[in-house]
Amino acid sequence: MEENTTRRHSTMAPLFYFVASAAAAAILLVAAIVAWITEIVGSATWATLIVGGFFLFVAWLTYVLAVRRAIDDIRDRLDTIYDVANAARNAYRMAMHLTRNVLDEIMRK
């Protein structure tokens, strides 16, 4: 049991360090791009708006091309799971009803 816990921690730590360093690198990259555009444009406000607008466009494009399809797939799978669960619940209710009827008939005799 302790071996599984140790293995899980030894697997998660490198992933955490990777994600943390990748996030720091992305933040520094965006800051460097803003600083560079500030030198070109001459205004930090406009540079920030330009970079923010670019990333907003990239986020919108990602949503339109990939995320929306993934959300639709998840929604379809959840609908299927709901339909199966509903059918199982109805079958259980029907089985309980039939069992009660049979037991009532047996108890009456």
C-alpha positions as protocol buffer text, in pm:
chain_id: "A"
residue {
  index: 1
  type: MET
  ca { x: 0 y: 0 z: 0 }
}
residue {
  index: 2
  type: GLU
  ca { x: 281 y: 237 z: 89 }
}
residue {
  index: 3
  type: GLU
  ca { x: 455 y: 149 z: -237 }
}
residue {
  index: 4
  type: ASN
  ca { x: 151 y: 265 z: -440 }
}
residue {
  index: 5
  type: THR
  ca { x: 137 y: 592 z: -245 }
}
residue {
  index: 6
  type: THR
  ca { x: 509 y: 649 z: -294 }
}
residue {
  index: 7
  type: ARG
  ca { x: 483 y: 567 z: -663 }
}
residue {
  index: 8
  type: ARG
  ca { x: 188 y: 807 z: -704 }
}
residue {
  index: 9
  type: HIS
  ca { x: 382 y: 1087 z: -533 }
}
residue {
  index: 10
  type: SER
  ca { x: 691 y: 1018 z: -741 }
}
residue {
  index: 11
  type: THR
  ca { x: 477 y: 1035 z: -1055 }
}
residue {
  index: 12
  type: MET
  ca { x: 282 y: 1347 z: -963 }
}
residue {
  index: 13
  type: ALA
  ca { x: 577 y: 1560 z: -848 }
}
residue {
  index: 14
  type: PRO
  ca { x: 752 y: 1576 z: -1189 }
}
residue {
  index: 15
  type: LEU
  ca { x: 419 y: 1651 z: -1358 }
}
residue {
  index: 16
  type: PHE
  ca { x: 353 y: 1932 z: -1112 }
}
residue {
  index: 17
  type: TYR
  ca { x: 703 y: 2076 z: -1166 }
}
residue {
  index: 18
  type: PHE
  ca { x: 658 y: 2054 z: -1542 }
}
residue {
  index: 19
  type: VAL
  ca { x: 322 y: 2234 z: -1535 }
}
residue {
  index: 20
  type: ALA
  ca { x: 452 y: 2500 z: -1296 }
}
residue {
  index: 21
  type: SER
  ca { x: 762 y: 2570 z: -1505 }
}
residue {
  index: 22
  type: ALA
  ca { x: 562 y: 2570 z: -1831 }
}
residue {
  index: 23
  type: ALA
  ca { x: 314 y: 2819 z: -1681 }
}
residue {
  index: 24
  type: ALA
  ca { x: 600 y: 3042 z: -1560 }
}
residue {
  index: 25
  type: ALA
  ca { x: 761 y: 3027 z: -1905 }
}
residue {
  index: 26
  type: ALA
  ca { x: 432 y: 3118 z: -2074 }
}
residue {
  index: 27
  type: ILE
  ca { x: 379 y: 3414 z: -1839 }
}
residue {
  index: 28
  type: LEU
  ca { x: 735 y: 3536 z: -1899 }
}
residue {
  index: 29
  type: LEU
  ca { x: 691 y: 3495 z: -2275 }
}
residue {
  index: 30
  type: VAL
  ca { x: 372 y: 3702 z: -2275 }
}
residue {
  index: 31
  type: ALA
  ca { x: 542 y: 3968 z: -2060 }
}
residue {
  index: 32
  type: ALA
  ca { x: 835 y: 3981 z: -2301 }
}
residue {
  index: 33
  type: ILE
  ca { x: 601 y: 4014 z: -2600 }
}
residue {
  index: 34
  type: VAL
  ca { x: 415 y: 4297 z: -2427 }
}
residue {
  index: 35
  type: ALA
  ca { x: 745 y: 4472 z: -2346 }
}
residue {
  index: 36
  type: TRP
  ca { x: 865 y: 4432 z: -2707 }
}
residue {
  index: 37
  type: ILE
  ca { x: 540 y: 4566 z: -2854 }
}
residue {
  index: 38
  type: THR
  ca { x: 552 y: 4851 z: -2599 }
}
residue {
  index: 39
  type: GLU
  ca { x: 887 y: 4957 z: -2746 }
}
residue {
  index: 40
  type: ILE
  ca { x: 743 y: 4944 z: -3098 }
}
residue {
  index: 41
  type: VAL
  ca { x: 409 y: 5116 z: -3025 }
}
residue {
  index: 42
  type: GLY
  ca { x: 528 y: 5342 z: -2745 }
}
residue {
  index: 43
  type: SER
  ca { x: 234 y: 5267 z: -2514 }
}
residue {
  index: 44
  type: ALA
  ca { x: 208 y: 4986 z: -2261 }
}
residue {
  index: 45
  type: THR
  ca { x: -170 y: 5011 z: -2267 }
}
residue {
  index: 46
  type: TRP
  ca { x: -192 y: 4959 z: -2643 }
}
residue {
  index: 47
  type: ALA
  ca { x: 67 y: 4680 z: -2630 }
}
residue {
  index: 48
  type: THR
  ca { x: -132 y: 4500 z: -2361 }
}
residue {
  index: 49
  type: LEU
  ca { x: -453 y: 4543 z: -2559 }
}
residue {
  index: 50
  type: ILE
  ca { x: -288 y: 4408 z: -2874 }
}
residue {
  index: 51
  type: VAL
  ca { x: -146 y: 4100 z: -2699 }
}
residue {
  index: 52
  type: GLY
  ca { x: -470 y: 4044 z: -2505 }
}
residue {
  index: 53
  type: GLY
  ca { x: -673 y: 4073 z: -2825 }
}
residue {
  index: 54
  type: PHE
  ca { x: -445 y: 3825 z: -2998 }
}
residue {
  index: 55
  type: PHE
  ca { x: -482 y: 3569 z: -2720 }
}
residue {
  index: 56
  type: LEU
  ca { x: -858 y: 3631 z: -2712 }
}
residue {
  index: 57
  type: PHE
  ca { x: -869 y: 3552 z: -3084 }
}
residue {
  index: 58
  type: VAL
  ca { x: -658 y: 3237 z: -3031 }
}
residue {
  index: 59
  type: ALA
  ca { x: -893 y: 3126 z: -2751 }
}
residue {
  index: 60
  type: TRP
  ca { x: -1199 y: 3187 z: -2970 }
}
residue {
  index: 61
  type: LEU
  ca { x: -1041 y: 3001 z: -3262 }
}
residue {
  index: 62
  type: THR
  ca { x: -952 y: 2707 z: -3036 }
}
residue {
  index: 63
  type: TYR
  ca { x: -1308 y: 2697 z: -2906 }
}
residue {
  index: 64
  type: VAL
  ca { x: -1460 y: 2706 z: -3254 }
}
residue {
  index: 65
  type: LEU
  ca { x: -1226 y: 2447 z: -3404 }
}
residue {
  index: 66
  type: ALA
  ca { x: -1179 y: 2200 z: -3120 }
}
residue {
  index: 67
  type: VAL
  ca { x: -1344 y: 2265 z: -2786 }
}
residue {
  index: 68
  type: ARG
  ca { x: -1701 y: 2293 z: -2911 }
}
residue {
  index: 69
  type: ARG
  ca { x: -1675 y: 1951 z: -3076 }
}
residue {
  index: 70
  type: ALA
  ca { x: -1533 y: 1801 z: -2758 }
}
residue {
  index: 71
  type: ILE
  ca { x: -1813 y: 1954 z: -2550 }
}
residue {
  index: 72
  type: ASP
  ca { x: -2072 y: 1813 z: -2792 }
}
residue {
  index: 73
  type: ASP
  ca { x: -1911 y: 1468 z: -2763 }
}
residue {
  index: 74
  type: ILE
  ca { x: -1918 y: 1487 z: -2384 }
}
residue {
  index: 75
  type: ARG
  ca { x: -2281 y: 1601 z: -2394 }
}
residue {
  index: 76
  type: ASP
  ca { x: -2373 y: 1307 z: -2620 }
}
residue {
  index: 77
  type: ARG
  ca { x: -2198 y: 1062 z: -2388 }
}
residue {
  index: 78
  type: LEU
  ca { x: -2371 y: 1210 z: -2084 }
}
residue {
  index: 79
  type: ASP
  ca { x: -2707 y: 1180 z: -2262 }
}
residue {
  index: 80
  type: THR
  ca { x: -2631 y: 813 z: -2331 }
}
residue {
  index: 81
  type: ILE
  ca { x: -2532 y: 755 z: -1968 }
}
residue {
  index: 82
  type: TYR
  ca { x: -2852 y: 927 z: -1854 }
}
residue {
  index: 83
  type: ASP
  ca { x: -3065 y: 715 z: -2088 }
}
residue {
  index: 84
  type: VAL
  ca { x: -2904 y: 392 z: -1968 }
}
residue {
  index: 85
  type: ALA
  ca { x: -2936 y: 493 z: -1602 }
}
residue {
  index: 86
  type: ASN
  ca { x: -3300 y: 588 z: -1656 }
}
residue {
  index: 87
  type: ALA
  ca { x: -3372 y: 254 z: -1826 }
}
residue {
  index: 88
  type: ALA
  ca { x: -3200 y: 68 z: -1541 }
}
residue {
  index: 89
  type: ARG
  ca { x: -3401 y: 263 z: -1283 }
}
residue {
  index: 90
  type: ASN
  ca { x: -3725 y: 187 z: -1464 }
}
residue {
  index: 91
  type: ALA
  ca { x: -3633 y: -182 z: -1491 }
}
residue {
  index: 92
  type: TYR
  ca { x: -3555 y: -188 z: -1117 }
}
residue {
  index: 93
  type: ARG
  ca { x: -3887 y: -23 z: -1034 }
}
residue {
  index: 94
  type: MET
  ca { x: -4073 y: -268 z: -1255 }
}
residue {
  index: 95
  type: ALA
  ca { x: -3891 y: -566 z: -1100 }
}
residue {
  index: 96
  type: MET
  ca { x: -3970 y: -437 z: -749 }
}
residue {
  index: 97
  type: HIS
  ca { x: -4335 y: -387 z: -843 }
}
residue {
  index: 98
  type: LEU
  ca { x: -4360 y: -741 z: -984 }
}
residue {
  index: 99
  type: THR
  ca { x: -4181 y: -884 z: -680 }
}
residue {
  index: 100
  type: ARG
  ca { x: -4418 y: -704 z: -446 }
}
residue {
  index: 101
  type: ASN
  ca { x: -4718 y: -833 z: -642 }
}
residue {
  index: 102
  type: VAL
  ca { x: -4588 y: -1189 z: -632 }
}
residue {
  index: 103
  type: LEU
  ca { x: -4510 y: -1166 z: -260 }
}
residue {
  index: 104
  type: ASP
  ca { x: -4853 y: -1017 z: -192 }
}
residue {
  index: 105
  type: GLU
  ca { x: -5016 y: -1307 z: -379 }
}
residue {
  index: 106
  type: ILE
  ca { x: -4809 y: -1560 z: -185 }
}
residue {
  index: 107
  type: MET
  ca { x: -4890 y: -1393 z: 148 }
}
residue {
  index: 108
  type: ARG
  ca { x: -5263 y: -1392 z: 73 }
}
residue {
  index: 109
  type: LYS
  ca { x: -5268 y: -1769 z: 26 }
}
